[in-house]
């Protein structure tokens, strides 16, 4: 038997953090209360808002939970490509009655979030889009937090060797690819990715991508993961903050497949294939978060209008197996209890 993982609760089921609204204190607390590990998403929030959600989750559960932080992007955006894409989406903005956003960069309030977490972290702090410096990992560990880093390749796993565990994200995962760069390097299916990363790292592995059933969880545990992380499986839970248009699209028969795109944010992400993805995926530059800010007003207007063809509809390849149910039930089903 492998040694127990101190920060991992009784069930080997983790609710993936989903930035943009789906992850809520209520969702994280419900999963943790059911014996899994719930997660908050700090992405797109201020440090103050992140702290409010941590405290709210603590009011709802005494069980361990985690928070995920976006690393600042290391990529440089090409101004000419951004200008060209801004002109391309201008017609969409006019149709929706809004102005395109300003395609600026930014670090997502990273320094303030780190400072806050070092004062009082939850049980687990995870990082996506890169790996923090080893000194920060040690500092968080000294405050009692386990540090997990999202990786999508063996090379990234090597760079994250100082972490307590690796969050191994296969190409099946919904939402943003958690790679260290914005590029379109070929993604890898979860099963071979687990095998390749196990060859270069002995850290505990959390498997993510296409997890929607107890058999999925059993397969990744048999492949050497210590836990399975599911995001899409929780999108239809009443505790999630999934928007109404997104929620309806997940069971709408007109959406028949998922695909990877940079069209909405400038970083590869998997979602339901709709008109906007089809028309603009080949035109969007690798420029995150600039494209995210550029298209944000369009996406807000689309959501307000109920326009699922212009909205980002993040979903993993397992979306057809997702059903509305309380988060505690989803957790129990994934754990086969």
Short mmCIF file of C-alpha atoms in Angstrom, two decimals:
data_model
loop_
_atom_site.label_atom_id
_atom_site.label_comp_id
_atom_site.label_asym_id
_atom_site.label_seq_id
_atom_site.Cartn_x
_atom_site.Cartn_y
_atom_site.Cartn_z
CA UNK A 1 0.00 0.00 0.00
CA UNK A 2 1.31 3.50 -0.81
CA UNK A 3 1.91 5.89 2.05
CA UNK A 4 -1.12 8.09 2.82
CA UNK A 5 -1.07 11.64 1.45
CA UNK A 6 -1.53 14.00 4.45
CA UNK A 7 -3.53 16.61 2.52
CA UNK A 8 -5.71 14.12 0.64
CA UNK A 9 -9.01 13.28 2.41
CA UNK A 10 -10.65 9.89 2.60
CA UNK A 11 -11.97 9.77 -0.96
CA UNK A 12 -9.56 10.03 -3.90
CA UNK A 13 -11.81 12.60 -5.60
CA UNK A 14 -10.89 16.25 -6.13
CA UNK A 15 -13.17 18.95 -7.52
CA UNK A 16 -11.08 20.85 -10.05
CA UNK A 17 -10.93 24.63 -9.65
CA UNK A 18 -12.83 26.35 -12.45
CA UNK A 19 -12.10 30.05 -12.81
CA UNK A 20 -14.77 32.35 -14.16
CA UNK A 21 -17.56 31.58 -11.71
CA UNK A 22 -18.24 27.84 -11.65
CA UNK A 23 -16.17 27.19 -8.52
CA UNK A 24 -17.92 28.60 -5.47
CA UNK A 25 -17.45 28.24 -1.70
CA UNK A 26 -20.68 26.25 -1.65
CA UNK A 27 -19.35 23.79 -4.23
CA UNK A 28 -15.96 23.39 -2.57
CA UNK A 29 -17.51 22.95 0.87
CA UNK A 30 -20.00 20.37 -0.39
CA UNK A 31 -17.30 18.26 -2.03
CA UNK A 32 -15.03 18.47 1.01
CA UNK A 33 -17.96 17.72 3.30
CA UNK A 34 -18.69 14.59 1.28
CA UNK A 35 -15.14 13.32 1.81
CA UNK A 36 -13.46 14.66 -1.32
CA UNK A 37 -11.27 17.72 -1.73
CA UNK A 38 -13.05 20.86 -2.85
CA UNK A 39 -11.21 23.69 -4.58
CA UNK A 40 -11.68 27.42 -4.96
CA UNK A 41 -10.48 29.22 -8.09
CA UNK A 42 -8.62 32.47 -7.43
CA UNK A 43 -8.23 33.26 -11.13
CA UNK A 44 -9.76 36.57 -12.29
CA UNK A 45 -10.32 37.66 -8.69
CA UNK A 46 -8.57 40.14 -6.45
CA UNK A 47 -6.67 38.92 -3.42
CA UNK A 48 -9.43 40.39 -1.24
CA UNK A 49 -12.12 38.45 -3.07
CA UNK A 50 -10.05 35.28 -2.81
CA UNK A 51 -9.78 35.76 0.95
CA UNK A 52 -13.53 36.32 1.24
CA UNK A 53 -14.17 33.02 -0.51
CA UNK A 54 -11.67 31.19 1.70
CA UNK A 55 -13.37 32.50 4.83
CA UNK A 56 -16.82 31.69 3.46
CA UNK A 57 -15.74 28.13 2.69
CA UNK A 58 -14.42 27.79 6.23
CA UNK A 59 -17.82 28.86 7.51
CA UNK A 60 -19.42 26.09 5.48
CA UNK A 61 -17.04 23.22 6.27
CA UNK A 62 -14.32 22.25 8.72
CA UNK A 63 -12.84 19.84 6.19
CA UNK A 64 -9.69 20.56 4.14
CA UNK A 65 -9.99 22.34 0.80
CA UNK A 66 -7.68 24.02 -1.69
CA UNK A 67 -7.30 27.22 -3.68
CA UNK A 68 -5.83 27.55 -7.16
CA UNK A 69 -3.72 30.52 -8.31
CA UNK A 70 -2.78 31.50 -11.85
CA UNK A 71 0.92 32.08 -12.42
CA UNK A 72 1.68 35.25 -14.42
CA UNK A 73 2.27 34.40 -18.06
CA UNK A 74 5.85 34.31 -19.25
CA UNK A 75 4.89 34.71 -22.92
CA UNK A 76 5.23 37.92 -24.91
CA UNK A 77 2.25 38.95 -27.03
CA UNK A 78 2.75 40.24 -30.57
CA UNK A 79 1.10 43.72 -30.78
CA UNK A 80 0.51 43.39 -34.51
CA UNK A 81 -1.30 40.07 -34.08
CA UNK A 82 -3.40 41.51 -31.28
CA UNK A 83 -4.36 44.53 -33.38
CA UNK A 84 -5.33 42.28 -36.25
CA UNK A 85 -7.52 40.09 -34.03
CA UNK A 86 -9.13 43.14 -32.45
CA UNK A 87 -10.19 44.27 -35.92
CA UNK A 88 -11.53 40.80 -36.68
CA UNK A 89 -13.81 40.65 -33.61
CA UNK A 90 -14.95 44.28 -33.90
CA UNK A 91 -17.92 43.26 -36.03
CA UNK A 92 -19.01 40.78 -33.33
CA UNK A 93 -18.79 43.55 -30.76
CA UNK A 94 -20.96 45.87 -32.87
CA UNK A 95 -23.54 43.12 -33.32
CA UNK A 96 -23.71 42.72 -29.55
CA UNK A 97 -23.82 46.45 -28.92
CA UNK A 98 -20.53 46.66 -27.02
CA UNK A 99 -16.98 47.84 -27.53
CA UNK A 100 -14.13 45.31 -27.56
CA UNK A 101 -12.07 45.26 -24.39
CA UNK A 102 -8.55 46.61 -24.07
CA UNK A 103 -6.13 43.72 -24.74
CA UNK A 104 -3.78 44.31 -21.82
CA UNK A 105 -1.54 41.94 -19.88
CA UNK A 106 -1.34 41.71 -16.09
CA UNK A 107 -0.42 39.27 -13.37
CA UNK A 108 -3.92 38.55 -11.99
CA UNK A 109 -2.99 40.17 -8.63
CA UNK A 110 -0.47 37.37 -8.13
CA UNK A 111 1.81 39.09 -5.61
CA UNK A 112 -1.08 40.15 -3.39
CA UNK A 113 -2.60 36.66 -3.50
CA UNK A 114 0.69 35.07 -2.51
CA UNK A 115 1.16 37.54 0.33
CA UNK A 116 -2.34 36.77 1.57
CA UNK A 117 -1.92 33.00 1.33
CA UNK A 118 1.36 33.11 3.21
CA UNK A 119 -0.47 34.61 6.18
CA UNK A 120 -3.19 31.97 6.35
CA UNK A 121 -3.38 29.33 3.59
CA UNK A 122 -5.96 26.57 3.16
CA UNK A 123 -4.80 22.96 3.24
CA UNK A 124 -3.66 22.97 -0.40
CA UNK A 125 -2.46 25.72 -2.73
CA UNK A 126 -2.18 24.82 -6.40
CA UNK A 127 -0.64 26.76 -9.27
CA UNK A 128 -1.57 26.74 -12.95
CA UNK A 129 0.15 28.22 -16.06
CA UNK A 130 3.60 27.80 -14.53
CA UNK A 131 5.59 26.81 -11.47
CA UNK A 132 6.35 29.12 -8.54
CA UNK A 133 9.88 29.59 -7.30
CA UNK A 134 11.14 26.96 -4.89
CA UNK A 135 11.42 29.56 -2.12
CA UNK A 136 7.67 30.24 -2.36
CA UNK A 137 6.89 26.53 -2.32
CA UNK A 138 8.98 26.15 0.84
CA UNK A 139 7.33 29.18 2.43
CA UNK A 140 3.83 27.87 1.82
CA UNK A 141 4.84 24.45 3.08
CA UNK A 142 6.20 26.04 6.26
CA UNK A 143 2.74 27.57 6.80
CA UNK A 144 1.16 24.12 6.62
CA UNK A 145 -0.02 24.11 3.02
CA UNK A 146 0.73 21.44 0.46
CA UNK A 147 1.73 22.83 -2.93
CA UNK A 148 0.48 21.26 -6.16
CA UNK A 149 1.56 22.35 -9.66
CA UNK A 150 -0.40 21.68 -12.86
CA UNK A 151 1.72 20.04 -15.56
CA UNK A 152 0.96 18.92 -19.10
CA UNK A 153 4.29 17.38 -20.14
CA UNK A 154 7.32 15.57 -18.69
CA UNK A 155 9.40 18.73 -19.18
CA UNK A 156 7.01 20.73 -17.00
CA UNK A 157 7.03 17.93 -14.42
CA UNK A 158 10.80 18.20 -14.14
CA UNK A 159 10.55 21.96 -13.56
CA UNK A 160 8.01 21.36 -10.77
CA UNK A 161 10.15 18.89 -8.84
CA UNK A 162 10.00 20.95 -5.63
CA UNK A 163 6.20 20.65 -5.36
CA UNK A 164 4.38 18.26 -3.05
CA UNK A 165 2.38 16.79 -5.92
CA UNK A 166 1.72 17.23 -9.64
CA UNK A 167 -1.69 17.88 -11.16
CA UNK A 168 -1.38 15.98 -14.44
CA UNK A 169 -3.78 17.47 -16.97
CA UNK A 170 -4.56 15.41 -20.06
CA UNK A 171 -5.89 16.85 -23.30
CA UNK A 172 -9.41 15.67 -22.41
CA UNK A 173 -9.78 18.34 -19.71
CA UNK A 174 -12.24 21.18 -20.14
CA UNK A 175 -11.29 24.82 -19.84
CA UNK A 176 -7.79 26.17 -20.15
CA UNK A 177 -4.86 23.92 -20.80
CA UNK A 178 -2.65 24.41 -17.75
CA UNK A 179 0.61 24.45 -19.66
CA UNK A 180 3.48 26.78 -18.80
CA UNK A 181 3.13 28.65 -22.13
CA UNK A 182 0.29 29.81 -24.40
CA UNK A 183 1.53 27.87 -27.40
CA UNK A 184 -0.26 25.15 -29.30
CA UNK A 185 2.25 22.38 -28.58
CA UNK A 186 0.50 19.06 -29.04
CA UNK A 187 -1.43 18.01 -25.94
CA UNK A 188 -1.34 14.42 -24.69
CA UNK A 189 -4.13 12.09 -23.62
CA UNK A 190 -4.26 11.52 -19.88
CA UNK A 191 -3.34 7.84 -19.81
CA UNK A 192 -0.03 8.09 -21.72
CA UNK A 193 0.72 11.41 -20.02
CA UNK A 194 0.52 9.77 -16.59
CA UNK A 195 2.92 7.09 -17.76
CA UNK A 196 5.40 9.57 -19.22
CA UNK A 197 5.38 11.79 -16.15
CA UNK A 198 5.79 8.81 -13.83
CA UNK A 199 9.01 8.07 -15.72
CA UNK A 200 10.51 11.42 -14.70
CA UNK A 201 8.91 12.10 -11.30
CA UNK A 202 8.17 10.19 -8.11
CA UNK A 203 5.86 12.88 -6.75
CA UNK A 204 2.21 11.97 -6.08
CA UNK A 205 0.11 12.50 -9.21
CA UNK A 206 -3.41 13.88 -9.43
CA UNK A 207 -5.02 12.83 -12.72
CA UNK A 208 -7.24 15.33 -14.55
CA UNK A 209 -9.03 15.18 -17.88
CA UNK A 210 -12.22 13.37 -18.90
CA UNK A 211 -13.06 12.11 -15.39
CA UNK A 212 -16.82 11.60 -15.12
CA UNK A 213 -17.44 8.19 -13.51
CA UNK A 214 -16.20 5.77 -10.89
CA UNK A 215 -14.65 3.65 -13.64
CA UNK A 216 -12.66 6.69 -14.82
CA UNK A 217 -11.40 7.21 -11.28
CA UNK A 218 -10.53 3.54 -10.92
CA UNK A 219 -8.54 3.58 -14.17
CA UNK A 220 -6.31 6.50 -13.19
CA UNK A 221 -5.75 5.09 -9.71
CA UNK A 222 -4.69 1.83 -11.31
CA UNK A 223 -2.30 3.85 -13.49
CA UNK A 224 -0.58 5.22 -10.40
CA UNK A 225 -2.44 8.43 -9.58
CA UNK A 226 -3.27 9.12 -5.94
CA UNK A 227 -6.51 10.91 -6.82
CA UNK A 228 -8.69 11.94 -9.73
CA UNK A 229 -9.74 15.54 -10.37
CA UNK A 230 -13.05 16.31 -12.08
CA UNK A 231 -14.32 19.69 -13.19
CA UNK A 232 -16.94 19.22 -15.90
CA UNK A 233 -18.65 16.58 -13.76
CA UNK A 234 -19.56 19.31 -11.24
CA UNK A 235 -20.76 21.99 -13.68
CA UNK A 236 -24.44 21.07 -13.37
CA UNK A 237 -24.44 20.84 -9.59
CA UNK A 238 -26.80 23.32 -7.89
CA UNK A 239 -23.86 24.52 -5.77
CA UNK A 240 -21.79 25.50 -8.81
CA UNK A 241 -21.80 29.00 -10.25
CA UNK A 242 -22.13 27.80 -13.84
CA UNK A 243 -23.95 30.47 -15.84
CA UNK A 244 -27.44 29.79 -17.16
CA UNK A 245 -26.42 29.78 -20.83
CA UNK A 246 -23.45 27.51 -20.20
CA UNK A 247 -25.56 25.22 -18.02
CA UNK A 248 -28.22 24.84 -20.70
CA UNK A 249 -25.65 24.26 -23.45
CA UNK A 250 -24.21 21.24 -21.63
CA UNK A 251 -27.43 19.30 -22.30
CA UNK A 252 -28.36 20.95 -25.62
CA UNK A 253 -28.28 18.37 -28.45
CA UNK A 254 -27.10 20.94 -31.01
CA UNK A 255 -23.65 20.83 -29.40
CA UNK A 256 -22.13 17.54 -30.46
CA UNK A 257 -18.40 17.82 -29.77
CA UNK A 258 -15.69 19.70 -27.93
CA UNK A 259 -12.59 21.31 -29.37
CA UNK A 260 -9.50 23.25 -28.38
CA UNK A 261 -9.41 26.96 -29.15
CA UNK A 262 -7.60 30.22 -28.44
CA UNK A 263 -10.46 32.28 -29.85
CA UNK A 264 -11.86 33.44 -26.51
CA UNK A 265 -8.76 34.02 -24.38
CA UNK A 266 -5.56 33.59 -26.40
CA UNK A 267 -4.66 30.39 -24.54
CA UNK A 268 -5.67 26.87 -25.64
CA UNK A 269 -8.88 25.80 -23.90
CA UNK A 270 -11.42 23.04 -24.48
CA UNK A 271 -15.10 23.77 -24.84
CA UNK A 272 -18.23 22.91 -26.76
CA UNK A 273 -17.74 23.75 -30.42
CA UNK A 274 -19.98 26.68 -31.33
CA UNK A 275 -20.07 29.33 -34.05
CA UNK A 276 -17.53 31.67 -32.46
CA UNK A 277 -15.03 28.88 -31.93
CA UNK A 278 -15.48 27.63 -35.48
CA UNK A 279 -15.08 31.04 -37.10
CA UNK A 280 -12.25 32.49 -35.03
CA UNK A 281 -10.06 29.64 -33.76
CA UNK A 282 -7.76 29.91 -36.74
CA UNK A 283 -7.35 33.66 -36.32
CA UNK A 284 -6.69 34.15 -32.61
CA UNK A 285 -3.09 34.79 -31.56
CA UNK A 286 -1.32 33.00 -28.69
CA UNK A 287 -1.75 35.96 -26.37
CA UNK A 288 -3.13 35.37 -22.89
CA UNK A 289 -4.48 37.27 -20.98
CA UNK A 290 -4.65 39.96 -23.68
CA UNK A 291 -7.25 38.16 -25.81
CA UNK A 292 -9.19 37.28 -22.66
CA UNK A 293 -9.57 40.99 -21.89
CA UNK A 294 -10.28 41.82 -25.54
CA UNK A 295 -13.26 39.45 -25.81
CA UNK A 296 -14.57 39.77 -22.24
CA UNK A 297 -17.22 42.42 -23.09
CA UNK A 298 -18.44 40.31 -26.01
CA UNK A 299 -18.79 37.25 -23.81
CA UNK A 300 -20.62 39.16 -21.08
CA UNK A 301 -23.05 40.52 -23.66
CA UNK A 302 -23.55 37.07 -25.17
CA UNK A 303 -24.36 35.62 -21.75
CA UNK A 304 -26.85 38.40 -21.07
CA UNK A 305 -28.55 37.74 -24.43
CA UNK A 306 -28.62 33.97 -24.02
CA UNK A 307 -26.35 33.63 -27.05
CA UNK A 308 -24.62 30.27 -26.64
CA UNK A 309 -23.02 30.51 -30.08
CA UNK A 310 -20.83 33.45 -29.03
CA UNK A 311 -20.00 32.38 -25.47
CA UNK A 312 -17.12 30.27 -24.19
CA UNK A 313 -18.70 26.96 -23.16
CA UNK A 314 -15.86 25.22 -21.37
CA UNK A 315 -16.33 21.47 -21.13
CA UNK A 316 -14.19 18.36 -21.13
CA UNK A 317 -14.59 15.40 -23.44
CA UNK A 318 -16.78 13.67 -20.82
CA UNK A 319 -19.51 16.33 -20.94
CA UNK A 320 -22.19 14.02 -22.37
CA UNK A 321 -22.09 11.95 -19.18
CA UNK A 322 -22.69 14.88 -16.84
CA UNK A 323 -26.06 15.11 -15.09
CA UNK A 324 -27.59 17.61 -12.63
CA UNK A 325 -27.06 16.38 -9.06
CA UNK A 326 -25.90 17.76 -5.71
CA UNK A 327 -22.12 17.95 -5.40
CA UNK A 328 -22.11 15.43 -2.55
CA UNK A 329 -23.85 12.91 -4.80
CA UNK A 330 -21.41 13.52 -7.65
CA UNK A 331 -18.51 13.03 -5.25
CA UNK A 332 -19.95 9.79 -3.94
CA UNK A 333 -20.67 8.50 -7.45
CA UNK A 334 -17.11 9.23 -8.58
CA UNK A 335 -15.78 7.40 -5.53
CA UNK A 336 -18.22 4.51 -6.04
CA UNK A 337 -19.66 4.68 -2.51
#
